[in-house]
Coordinates of C-alpha atoms in Angstrom, one line a residue:
M1 CA 0.0 0.0 0.0
E2 CA 1.5 3.3 -1.1
I3 CA -0.5 6.3 0.3
K4 CA -0.3 9.7 -1.3
E5 CA -1.8 12.6 0.6
I6 CA -3.9 14.9 -1.7
D7 CA -5.0 17.3 1.1
Q8 CA -5.6 17.1 4.9
R9 CA -8.7 15.1 4.4
Y10 CA -8.2 12.9 1.3
R11 CA -5.5 10.4 0.4
V12 CA -5.2 7.9 -2.4
S13 CA -3.6 4.5 -2.7
D14 CA -3.0 1.6 -5.0
Q15 CA -4.9 -1.6 -4.5
L16 CA -5.7 -2.4 -0.9
T17 CA -5.8 -5.8 0.8
T18 CA -7.9 -6.7 3.9
A19 CA -4.7 -6.5 6.0
D20 CA -4.2 -2.9 4.8
L21 CA -7.5 -2.0 6.3
D22 CA -6.2 -2.8 9.7
T23 CA -3.5 -0.2 9.2
L24 CA -5.9 2.4 7.9
A25 CA -8.2 1.9 10.8
A26 CA -5.3 2.4 13.2
Q27 CA -4.4 5.6 11.3
G28 CA -8.0 6.9 11.9
V29 CA -9.4 6.6 8.4
K30 CA -13.2 6.9 8.5
L31 CA -14.2 6.1 4.9
V32 CA -12.5 3.9 2.3
V33 CA -13.7 4.3 -1.3
N34 CA -12.9 1.6 -3.9
F35 CA -12.8 2.9 -7.5
R36 CA -11.9 -0.5 -9.1
P37 CA -14.6 -2.6 -10.8
D38 CA -14.6 -6.1 -9.3
G39 CA -12.5 -8.5 -11.3
E40 CA -10.4 -5.8 -13.0
G41 CA -7.2 -7.1 -11.5
G42 CA -8.1 -10.8 -11.9
E43 CA -8.1 -13.2 -9.0
S44 CA -5.4 -11.3 -7.1
Q45 CA -7.8 -8.4 -6.5
P46 CA -9.9 -8.8 -3.4
A47 CA -13.6 -8.6 -4.0
S48 CA -15.3 -5.4 -2.9
T49 CA -17.7 -7.4 -0.6
E50 CA -14.7 -8.8 1.2
L51 CA -13.1 -5.4 1.7
A52 CA -16.5 -3.9 2.7
S53 CA -17.0 -6.6 5.4
K54 CA -13.5 -6.1 6.8
A55 CA -14.0 -2.3 6.9
A56 CA -17.3 -2.6 8.7
A57 CA -15.8 -5.0 11.2
L58 CA -13.1 -2.3 11.9
G59 CA -15.7 0.5 12.2
M60 CA -14.9 2.2 8.9
A61 CA -17.4 3.2 6.2
Y62 CA -16.8 1.6 2.8
A63 CA -18.1 2.6 -0.6
H64 CA -17.6 1.1 -4.1
I65 CA -17.7 3.5 -7.1
P66 CA -16.5 1.3 -10.0
V67 CA -14.7 3.4 -12.6
V68 CA -13.4 1.8 -15.7
P69 CA -9.9 3.0 -16.5
N70 CA -9.8 6.2 -18.6
Q71 CA -13.6 6.6 -18.2
V72 CA -13.9 8.9 -15.3
K73 CA -17.3 10.7 -15.6
P74 CA -18.9 13.6 -13.8
E75 CA -21.4 11.2 -12.1
H76 CA -18.4 9.6 -10.3
G77 CA -17.4 12.9 -8.9
Q78 CA -21.0 13.6 -7.7
Q79 CA -21.1 10.2 -6.0
L80 CA -17.9 10.9 -4.2
K81 CA -19.0 14.4 -3.3
S82 CA -22.2 12.9 -1.7
L83 CA -20.0 10.5 0.3
L84 CA -17.6 13.2 1.4
D85 CA -20.6 15.3 2.6
A86 CA -22.0 12.4 4.6
H87 CA -18.7 11.1 6.1
P88 CA -16.5 13.7 7.8
G89 CA -13.0 12.6 8.7
P90 CA -10.0 11.2 6.9
V91 CA -10.9 9.4 3.6
L92 CA -8.8 7.1 1.5
G93 CA -9.7 6.4 -2.1
F94 CA -8.0 3.6 -4.0
C95 CA -7.7 2.0 -7.4
R96 CA -4.9 0.1 -9.2
T97 CA -2.4 3.0 -9.0
G98 CA -4.3 5.8 -7.2
N99 CA -4.8 7.9 -10.4
R100 CA -8.6 7.3 -10.8
A101 CA -9.1 7.9 -7.1
N102 CA -7.4 11.3 -7.5
Q103 CA -9.2 12.2 -10.7
V104 CA -12.6 11.5 -9.2
Y105 CA -11.7 13.5 -6.1
Q106 CA -10.7 16.5 -8.3
L107 CA -14.1 16.2 -10.0
A108 CA -15.8 16.0 -6.6
Q109 CA -14.1 19.3 -5.6
H110 CA -15.7 21.0 -8.5
A111 CA -19.1 19.3 -8.5
Q112 CA -21.9 21.7 -8.7
P113 CA -24.8 21.3 -6.2
G114 CA -28.2 20.8 -7.8
S115 CA -26.8 19.2 -11.0
A116 CA -28.8 16.4 -12.6
S117 CA -26.6 13.7 -11.0
T118 CA -26.6 15.2 -7.5
N119 CA -29.3 12.7 -6.6
A120 CA -27.3 9.8 -7.9
K121 CA -27.0 7.3 -5.0
P122 CA -23.5 6.0 -4.5
A123 CA -23.0 2.3 -3.9
C124 CA -22.4 3.0 -0.3
C125 CA -21.6 1.6 3.1
S126 CA -24.9 0.1 4.3
Q127 CA -25.7 -1.9 1.2
P128 CA -23.1 -4.5 0.1
P129 CA -22.6 -4.5 -3.7
E130 CA -24.1 -7.3 -5.7
Q131 CA -21.9 -10.1 -6.7
E132 CA -21.7 -10.1 -10.4
G133 CA -19.0 -10.2 -13.1
L134 CA -17.3 -7.2 -14.6
L135 CA -18.9 -7.9 -18.0
N136 CA -22.4 -7.7 -16.6
K137 CA -21.6 -4.4 -14.8
V138 CA -20.1 -2.9 -18.0
K139 CA -23.2 -4.0 -19.9
K140 CA -25.5 -2.2 -17.4
W141 CA -23.5 1.0 -17.8
F142 CA -24.5 1.1 -21.4
N143 CA -28.1 0.1 -21.0

């Protein structure tokens, strides 16, 4: 885990493991946001549900906003903005390298209240994401 501080509240990292969540909890992180679609990294990538369960057991909020590489959209920034508004405290966003996590954060910083996607509900903490393959998720994005 290689953490890069973006500002006092938000940090980014490369792919996390369940063991990394122990470290983050000890550092006081309150919200972990996963920007990788499940299955993107093959079998070596922990499933979002596994990370969500571990985060919950450690008292941290967890959200999954799957972003396909090179396809960051304004909706992703709005989802993150909603999460940041609802969860004060240190936040860590992660993806394969940390780049998408940073790009979405930059969008969230400039998100306009009242835009059409403001009401978009993030795949957040209290509801575990459905188990489905990456192909089905991608198909849903285009339907």
